[in-house]
Amino acid sequence: MSQANVHSNGQLPPQPERATLEGRNKITGFWLFLGGETVLFGTLFGAYFTLRNQTLNGPTPQELFELPLIALATLILLTSSLFSVFAVQAMHRNDLGKTRMWLGLTVLLGLSFLALEIYEFVHYVSLGHKFHSSAFGSSFYALVGFHGAHVAFGIGWLTLIFLQLKRKGLTTVTAPKVYLASLYWHYVDVIWVFIFSLVYLLGKVAG
Amino acid sequence: MANAHAVKRYRGIMDWLTTVDHKKIGKLYFGAGAFFFLLGGIEALLMRIQLMYPMFDFVSGQTFNELLTMHGTTMIFLAAMPLVFGFMNAVVPLQIGARDVAFPFANALGFWTFFFGGLLLNLSWFTGGAPDVGWTAYVPLATEPYSTRGVDYYSIGLQIAGIGTLLNGINFLATIINMRAPGMSFMRMPLFTWTTFVTSALILFAFPAFGIGIMLLTFDRLFNANFFDIAMGGNAVLWQHIFWIFGHPEVYILILPAFGIISEVVSTFSRKRLFGYSSMVFATALIGFLGFMVWAHHMFTVGLGPVANALFGVATMLIAIPTGIKVFNWIFTMWGGKIRFTTAMTFAAAFIPSFVMGGVTGVMLAVPPADFQYHDTYFVVGHFHYTIVGGVVFGLLAGTFYWWPKMFGKKLNEKLGQITFWTFFVGFHLTFFIQHFLGLWGMPRRVYTYLEGQGWDLPNYVSTIGAFLMAISTVVLLINVVITTIKGEKAEADPWDGRTLEWSIASPPPEYNFKQIPLVRGLDAFWKEKMEGKKEMTPAEPLQPIHMPGPSILPFMMSLGLFILGYGIIYHRYEFDNAFLGMLFNSKFVAILGAVIFFGCMALRSLFDDPGYHIEVEELQEKEVRA
């Protein structure tokens, strides 16, 4: 171990994620990465808005979307984002137990969101709205599914951090990981807000 | 810290496979880029031979289509960009006074994903035909019934290589933002660092669009999606928009670093500070910004309407302004300077008129009514080769001669360099100048042959002769490299009387670059010290142990995983004759194996932190004495 992450008195610096150059680099780099992610999702949104009226003989957005279910999913994901904030706050208090607890709860809510999304997709398929049934289908599943894949990746990432924190504890090496995973989780959440408004709400009011 | 040397250090091939040192990764990029440059060059020569005579049958039409696709794709994604990345890796950390890039591990990952992506793409030659739809892969031509399986190699190979490009963009942005030496403010950064910065920003915001584009193409081809299938409600123009929103910034991604190289070379060999430094920085940023506003000038004939065409036409012409600023600044830098015409400087001087000609035809093409005449003719081929060969390649060749001593510790032979220059310069203009006229005389691009008696016979013949001259030039350069490597003189630290920080340390630099991080006191930091009679930079820190990142095989393994995953996807529903292969691929076993390797290595990287190692003060002093 390099001496930078060894703290004889067990104290972390006030902002442990920014205490080392590696940590600061990771935060800068990750914000930049999120900029690139925005273009990824922006392109998928562009494709969706170009193609969303091409439903052929399949169901239209108005017929498909059931807002109560989507609202529940939204509530779950937004709450999970709040929990990841609590995790970072606990980390800043150098409270390993609470950090892990909030991370664990974030993962649980993420899993519930994913379960709802899978249920939703299965339901749509049973109504004849498939990936290959129309251009609307392709662009819908590409956009929302890409977000779902981000959620799934985030769950794996947060779980990995949840597990390694037990062994490694909170150090200036692990702190940036918690911070970045939380940043990622917020980002995935923000994208969902756009999907919720632009795909589901707008799909309900304007076909 | 007592156990600082516990880390294993590899030798030989394992050293290259596991390295995270930006200088070695720079060499890997440079070598792989040069290899693909030769490959793309051979493809170009084969095409030029086919077009040498009317109704010639040197290659078939199908082969010609594959050659033209692979020539464009290889040259842009697998030759020009890696060569640019090679210089960025080799030079930028040195220019800003850093010990490495911000993410050494991701840097290695970036190289290996590029390498395996390029390998995958080129393996298509041996598995039923390379992509045959042009580097732009327009739909519906690029969708299933109209093209070969090569297009799957195109979309998946470039997807894998694109991951590396994106990582590089992020890496250099973070490096330049966070890792500049004390005193190295943004407005003291050398121009090559500035252009790297802006290019990296372009990569960050342009490449994801392409990534999504080829992902959608893959979905259409291999997973029955309907993005571009008009019968199912898809939209062919959508592809063109996505492609060119990426594609136009892409050409600035190539040319801006070349601008940076030219700025360094012109300033060094004129023994003058770069004229109009701040306007150069401004122009670079402005070109990067405008580069995102002009994509539809590739689509004037699609039918977007006169308003859209006019707006995109005017926006395109605007780019001529910052580019003009640059051109005049280079000329004013040379004006009154004490010019030394080394090979690097000769290429830089020849770059200016050559690139300006490409720029002028660019403005001609930006006029929509005129573009309807030029569209899809050899005029366009002439135009973009003047910008990419007369611009990017001249810049890269200038950079090769300029930074070779720093990268490899030996100076390239100047006499052979002059032969390379003259054959390349004459060959280039011979090949491409006449192509403008071929276009005006009506020859369409991307045709594999033509009938005689249309006035195209002689110009095509001339053009092919020019291509051979460029081939000779490349061979001379290769001979130069071999001779220099075998018996070249060792280069001193500062062979050109340079101005920027990379010349203040040994050639090639030690693994930690700077024994002590230098203190930067102005633009052209090293020159400033030299002018005050000092031999080296003032250190900004005491002599202390240097922490280095440990080597890792994981970047290689992750890229291998992506490669296997890519193969698994391409053949996931292919009907094999061999039952065993069929079982492996159709059960998705291969794809899942690749994904498991990739994500598994990612998890390993997260679970096992890299402690790195320290280079102790005694070792630093020992190396100093030996040098």
Short mmCIF file of C-alpha atoms in Angstrom, two decimals, chain B residues 313-589:
data_model
loop_
_atom_site.label_atom_id
_atom_site.label_comp_id
_atom_site.label_asym_id
_atom_site.label_seq_id
_atom_site.Cartn_x
_atom_site.Cartn_y
_atom_site.Cartn_z
CA GLY B 313 -23.67 26.11 -46.07
CA VAL B 314 -23.03 29.43 -44.29
CA ALA B 315 -21.97 27.69 -41.08
CA THR B 316 -19.48 25.67 -43.11
CA MET B 317 -18.00 28.73 -44.73
CA LEU B 318 -17.56 30.29 -41.27
CA ILE B 319 -14.98 27.63 -40.46
CA ALA B 320 -12.73 29.16 -43.09
CA ILE B 321 -12.26 32.16 -40.77
CA PRO B 322 -10.52 30.47 -37.81
CA THR B 323 -8.65 28.25 -40.26
CA GLY B 324 -7.48 31.34 -42.11
CA ILE B 325 -6.30 32.82 -38.80
CA LYS B 326 -4.15 29.76 -38.31
CA VAL B 327 -2.70 29.82 -41.78
CA PHE B 328 -1.69 33.46 -41.48
CA ASN B 329 -0.24 32.87 -38.03
CA TRP B 330 2.01 30.11 -39.37
CA ILE B 331 3.16 32.33 -42.20
CA PHE B 332 3.83 35.23 -39.81
CA THR B 333 5.72 32.90 -37.50
CA MET B 334 8.05 32.05 -40.37
CA TRP B 335 8.25 35.68 -41.48
CA GLY B 336 11.55 37.08 -40.30
CA GLY B 337 12.39 33.84 -38.52
CA LYS B 338 15.71 32.05 -38.73
CA ILE B 339 14.32 29.12 -40.66
CA ARG B 340 16.06 25.73 -40.77
CA PHE B 341 14.64 23.49 -43.47
CA THR B 342 14.89 20.15 -41.76
CA THR B 343 12.61 17.43 -43.09
CA ALA B 344 10.06 18.19 -40.40
CA MET B 345 10.05 21.87 -41.36
CA THR B 346 9.86 21.08 -45.08
CA PHE B 347 6.75 19.01 -44.47
CA ALA B 348 5.31 21.81 -42.35
CA ALA B 349 6.03 24.42 -45.01
CA ALA B 350 4.50 22.21 -47.71
CA PHE B 351 1.53 21.55 -45.47
CA ILE B 352 0.42 25.18 -45.65
CA PRO B 353 -0.31 25.55 -49.40
CA SER B 354 -1.48 21.94 -49.72
CA PHE B 355 -3.95 22.22 -46.89
CA VAL B 356 -5.15 25.65 -48.04
CA MET B 357 -6.08 24.13 -51.40
CA GLY B 358 -8.16 21.53 -49.59
CA GLY B 359 -9.75 24.30 -47.56
CA VAL B 360 -10.62 26.35 -50.63
CA THR B 361 -12.34 23.43 -52.35
CA GLY B 362 -14.12 22.90 -49.03
CA VAL B 363 -15.62 26.36 -49.26
CA MET B 364 -16.58 25.65 -52.87
CA LEU B 365 -18.38 22.49 -51.74
CA ALA B 366 -20.13 24.46 -49.01
CA VAL B 367 -22.17 26.33 -51.62
CA PRO B 368 -25.27 24.13 -51.91
CA PRO B 369 -26.20 24.81 -55.56
CA ALA B 370 -22.63 24.16 -56.63
CA ASP B 371 -22.49 21.08 -54.44
CA PHE B 372 -25.27 19.50 -56.49
CA GLN B 373 -22.73 19.49 -59.33
CA TYR B 374 -19.74 18.29 -57.31
CA HIS B 375 -21.66 15.75 -55.27
CA ASP B 376 -20.37 12.17 -55.53
CA THR B 377 -17.77 13.08 -58.15
CA TYR B 378 -13.99 12.86 -58.03
CA PHE B 379 -13.99 16.55 -57.08
CA VAL B 380 -15.01 15.47 -53.60
CA VAL B 381 -12.32 12.78 -53.57
CA GLY B 382 -9.75 15.41 -54.54
CA HIS B 383 -11.02 17.78 -51.85
CA PHE B 384 -10.89 15.48 -48.90
CA HIS B 385 -7.57 13.96 -49.86
CA TYR B 386 -6.11 17.46 -49.95
CA THR B 387 -7.31 18.01 -46.40
CA ILE B 388 -6.49 14.57 -45.07
CA VAL B 389 -3.27 13.79 -46.93
CA GLY B 390 -2.13 17.36 -47.58
CA GLY B 391 -3.21 18.23 -44.05
CA VAL B 392 -3.21 15.31 -41.66
CA VAL B 393 -0.56 13.11 -43.27
CA PHE B 394 1.85 16.00 -43.91
CA GLY B 395 1.36 16.97 -40.27
CA LEU B 396 1.97 13.40 -39.10
CA LEU B 397 5.10 13.10 -41.24
CA ALA B 398 6.38 16.41 -39.89
CA GLY B 399 5.68 15.13 -36.38
CA THR B 400 7.41 11.83 -37.13
CA PHE B 401 10.66 13.54 -38.09
CA TYR B 402 10.32 16.10 -35.29
CA TRP B 403 9.55 13.77 -32.36
CA TRP B 404 11.33 10.61 -33.51
CA PRO B 405 14.46 11.49 -31.47
CA LYS B 406 12.32 12.06 -28.37
CA MET B 407 10.33 8.86 -28.83
CA PHE B 408 13.10 6.49 -29.90
CA GLY B 409 16.29 8.25 -28.90
CA LYS B 410 17.69 8.44 -32.42
CA LYS B 411 17.48 11.02 -35.18
CA LEU B 412 16.03 9.95 -38.52
CA ASN B 413 18.35 10.36 -41.48
CA GLU B 414 17.78 13.80 -42.98
CA LYS B 415 19.00 12.95 -46.51
CA LEU B 416 16.57 10.06 -46.82
CA GLY B 417 14.02 12.34 -45.20
CA GLN B 418 14.40 14.82 -48.03
CA ILE B 419 13.85 12.03 -50.57
CA THR B 420 10.74 11.01 -48.65
CA PHE B 421 9.54 14.58 -48.70
CA TRP B 422 10.03 15.29 -52.38
CA THR B 423 8.60 12.00 -53.62
CA PHE B 424 5.64 12.36 -51.29
CA PHE B 425 5.02 16.01 -52.11
CA VAL B 426 5.17 15.52 -55.86
CA GLY B 427 3.33 12.20 -55.73
CA PHE B 428 0.56 13.66 -53.61
CA HIS B 429 -0.16 16.59 -55.89
CA LEU B 430 0.17 14.40 -58.97
CA THR B 431 -2.39 11.98 -57.59
CA PHE B 432 -5.02 14.31 -56.28
CA PHE B 433 -4.82 17.63 -58.13
CA ILE B 434 -6.03 16.10 -61.35
CA GLN B 435 -8.88 14.38 -59.51
CA HIS B 436 -10.63 17.72 -59.02
CA PHE B 437 -10.77 18.06 -62.79
CA LEU B 438 -11.82 14.46 -63.25
CA GLY B 439 -14.75 15.32 -61.03
CA LEU B 440 -15.60 18.47 -62.95
CA TRP B 441 -15.41 16.42 -66.15
CA GLY B 442 -18.04 14.12 -64.73
CA MET B 443 -16.28 11.10 -63.30
CA PRO B 444 -18.31 9.77 -60.35
CA ARG B 445 -16.51 8.58 -57.23
CA ARG B 446 -16.57 4.96 -56.06
CA VAL B 447 -16.77 3.49 -59.56
CA TYR B 448 -14.53 0.51 -60.26
CA THR B 449 -14.03 1.30 -63.93
CA TYR B 450 -15.05 3.61 -66.77
CA LEU B 451 -15.42 3.60 -70.55
CA GLU B 452 -12.67 5.04 -72.69
CA GLY B 453 -13.03 8.19 -74.78
CA GLN B 454 -14.54 10.40 -72.08
CA GLY B 455 -11.34 12.32 -71.49
CA TRP B 456 -10.73 10.43 -68.24
CA ASP B 457 -8.03 8.03 -69.46
CA LEU B 458 -4.93 10.22 -69.17
CA PRO B 459 -5.90 11.93 -65.88
CA ASN B 460 -6.51 8.56 -64.26
CA TYR B 461 -3.19 7.29 -65.54
CA VAL B 462 -1.41 10.36 -64.14
CA SER B 463 -3.17 9.95 -60.83
CA THR B 464 -1.99 6.35 -60.54
CA ILE B 465 1.61 7.35 -61.27
CA GLY B 466 1.36 9.86 -58.43
CA ALA B 467 0.11 7.14 -56.11
CA PHE B 468 3.18 5.05 -56.91
CA LEU B 469 5.43 8.00 -56.09
CA MET B 470 3.81 8.20 -52.64
CA ALA B 471 4.37 4.45 -52.26
CA ILE B 472 8.07 4.92 -53.07
CA SER B 473 8.21 7.72 -50.53
CA THR B 474 6.75 5.43 -47.88
CA VAL B 475 9.27 2.71 -48.69
CA VAL B 476 12.12 5.22 -48.35
CA LEU B 477 10.73 6.23 -44.97
CA LEU B 478 10.64 2.59 -43.88
CA ILE B 479 14.26 2.14 -45.00
CA ASN B 480 15.10 5.28 -43.06
CA VAL B 481 13.50 3.84 -39.95
CA VAL B 482 15.39 0.56 -40.30
CA ILE B 483 18.76 2.28 -40.93
CA THR B 484 18.21 4.69 -38.05
CA THR B 485 17.26 1.90 -35.69
CA ILE B 486 20.29 -0.19 -36.59
CA LYS B 487 23.04 2.39 -36.79
CA GLY B 488 21.56 5.78 -36.12
CA GLU B 489 23.36 8.18 -33.83
CA LYS B 490 21.99 8.58 -30.33
CA ALA B 491 20.01 11.79 -30.13
CA GLU B 492 20.80 14.31 -27.42
CA ALA B 493 18.02 15.58 -25.17
CA ASP B 494 17.39 18.68 -27.23
CA PRO B 495 18.39 17.97 -30.84
CA TRP B 496 16.36 20.77 -32.48
CA ASP B 497 16.97 23.56 -29.98
CA GLY B 498 13.36 23.11 -28.88
CA ARG B 499 11.09 25.37 -26.93
CA THR B 500 8.75 23.14 -24.96
CA LEU B 501 9.19 20.91 -21.92
CA GLU B 502 9.63 17.59 -23.72
CA TRP B 503 13.08 18.76 -24.86
CA SER B 504 14.23 19.49 -21.31
CA ILE B 505 14.54 15.77 -20.45
CA ALA B 506 16.55 12.89 -21.91
CA SER B 507 15.74 11.27 -25.28
CA PRO B 508 14.05 8.85 -24.77
CA PRO B 509 12.77 10.00 -21.39
CA PRO B 510 13.12 7.78 -18.30
CA GLU B 511 9.99 5.92 -17.18
CA TYR B 512 9.14 8.63 -14.62
CA ASN B 513 9.70 11.44 -17.19
CA PHE B 514 10.71 14.23 -14.81
CA LYS B 515 13.00 13.54 -11.88
CA GLN B 516 11.48 16.62 -10.31
CA ILE B 517 8.34 18.23 -11.71
CA PRO B 518 9.47 21.46 -13.43
CA LEU B 519 8.34 24.97 -12.57
CA VAL B 520 6.86 26.68 -15.62
CA ARG B 521 7.45 30.40 -15.87
CA GLY B 522 5.96 31.27 -19.24
CA LEU B 523 4.99 30.19 -22.72
CA ASP B 524 7.72 28.10 -24.39
CA ALA B 525 8.84 27.17 -20.88
CA PHE B 526 12.15 25.50 -21.78
CA TRP B 527 13.13 28.24 -24.23
CA LYS B 528 12.60 30.83 -21.53
CA GLU B 529 15.03 29.03 -19.23
CA LYS B 530 17.56 28.60 -22.02
CA MET B 531 17.38 32.30 -22.85
CA GLU B 532 18.31 33.00 -19.25
CA GLY B 533 21.38 30.86 -19.62
CA LYS B 534 20.09 27.80 -17.78
CA LYS B 535 20.58 24.26 -19.04
CA GLU B 536 17.51 22.76 -17.43
CA MET B 537 14.19 23.60 -15.84
CA THR B 538 13.90 24.92 -12.30
CA PRO B 539 12.36 22.12 -10.21
CA ALA B 540 9.07 22.78 -8.47
CA GLU B 541 9.47 20.03 -5.87
CA PRO B 542 12.26 18.48 -3.79
CA LEU B 543 13.83 15.22 -4.95
CA GLN B 544 11.57 12.51 -3.52
CA PRO B 545 10.51 8.94 -4.24
CA ILE B 546 8.24 8.69 -7.28
CA HIS B 547 5.12 6.57 -7.20
CA MET B 548 4.47 4.61 -10.39
CA PRO B 549 1.41 2.58 -11.42
CA GLY B 550 1.98 -1.18 -11.66
CA PRO B 551 1.78 -3.06 -14.98
CA SER B 552 -1.33 -5.09 -15.72
CA ILE B 553 -2.44 -7.73 -18.20
CA LEU B 554 -6.10 -6.89 -17.58
CA PRO B 555 -6.43 -4.28 -20.38
CA PHE B 556 -5.27 -6.90 -22.87
CA MET B 557 -7.60 -9.54 -21.46
CA MET B 558 -10.59 -7.17 -21.40
CA SER B 559 -10.04 -6.30 -25.05
CA LEU B 560 -9.66 -9.98 -25.89
CA GLY B 561 -12.97 -10.53 -24.14
CA LEU B 562 -14.61 -7.86 -26.29
CA PHE B 563 -13.07 -9.45 -29.38
CA ILE B 564 -14.55 -12.84 -28.49
CA LEU B 565 -17.87 -11.22 -27.61
CA GLY B 566 -17.85 -9.46 -30.99
CA TYR B 567 -17.27 -12.73 -32.84
CA GLY B 568 -20.00 -14.36 -30.79
CA ILE B 569 -22.47 -11.66 -31.80
CA ILE B 570 -21.54 -11.67 -35.49
CA TYR B 571 -22.07 -15.43 -35.78
CA HIS B 572 -24.75 -15.94 -33.15
CA ARG B 573 -27.29 -17.17 -35.68
CA TYR B 574 -25.06 -18.15 -38.57
CA GLU B 575 -25.68 -21.58 -40.04
CA PHE B 576 -22.35 -23.36 -39.78
CA ASP B 577 -21.50 -26.50 -41.74
CA ASN B 578 -19.51 -27.66 -38.78
CA ALA B 579 -21.94 -28.87 -36.11
CA PHE B 580 -19.56 -28.17 -33.23
CA LEU B 581 -18.91 -24.58 -34.27
CA GLY B 582 -22.62 -24.15 -34.84
CA MET B 583 -23.33 -25.33 -31.33
CA LEU B 584 -20.70 -23.01 -29.82
CA PHE B 585 -21.93 -19.90 -31.59
CA ASN B 586 -25.67 -20.55 -31.88
CA SER B 587 -25.99 -21.40 -28.20
CA LYS B 588 -24.46 -17.93 -27.57
CA PHE B 589 -21.67 -19.68 -25.68
#
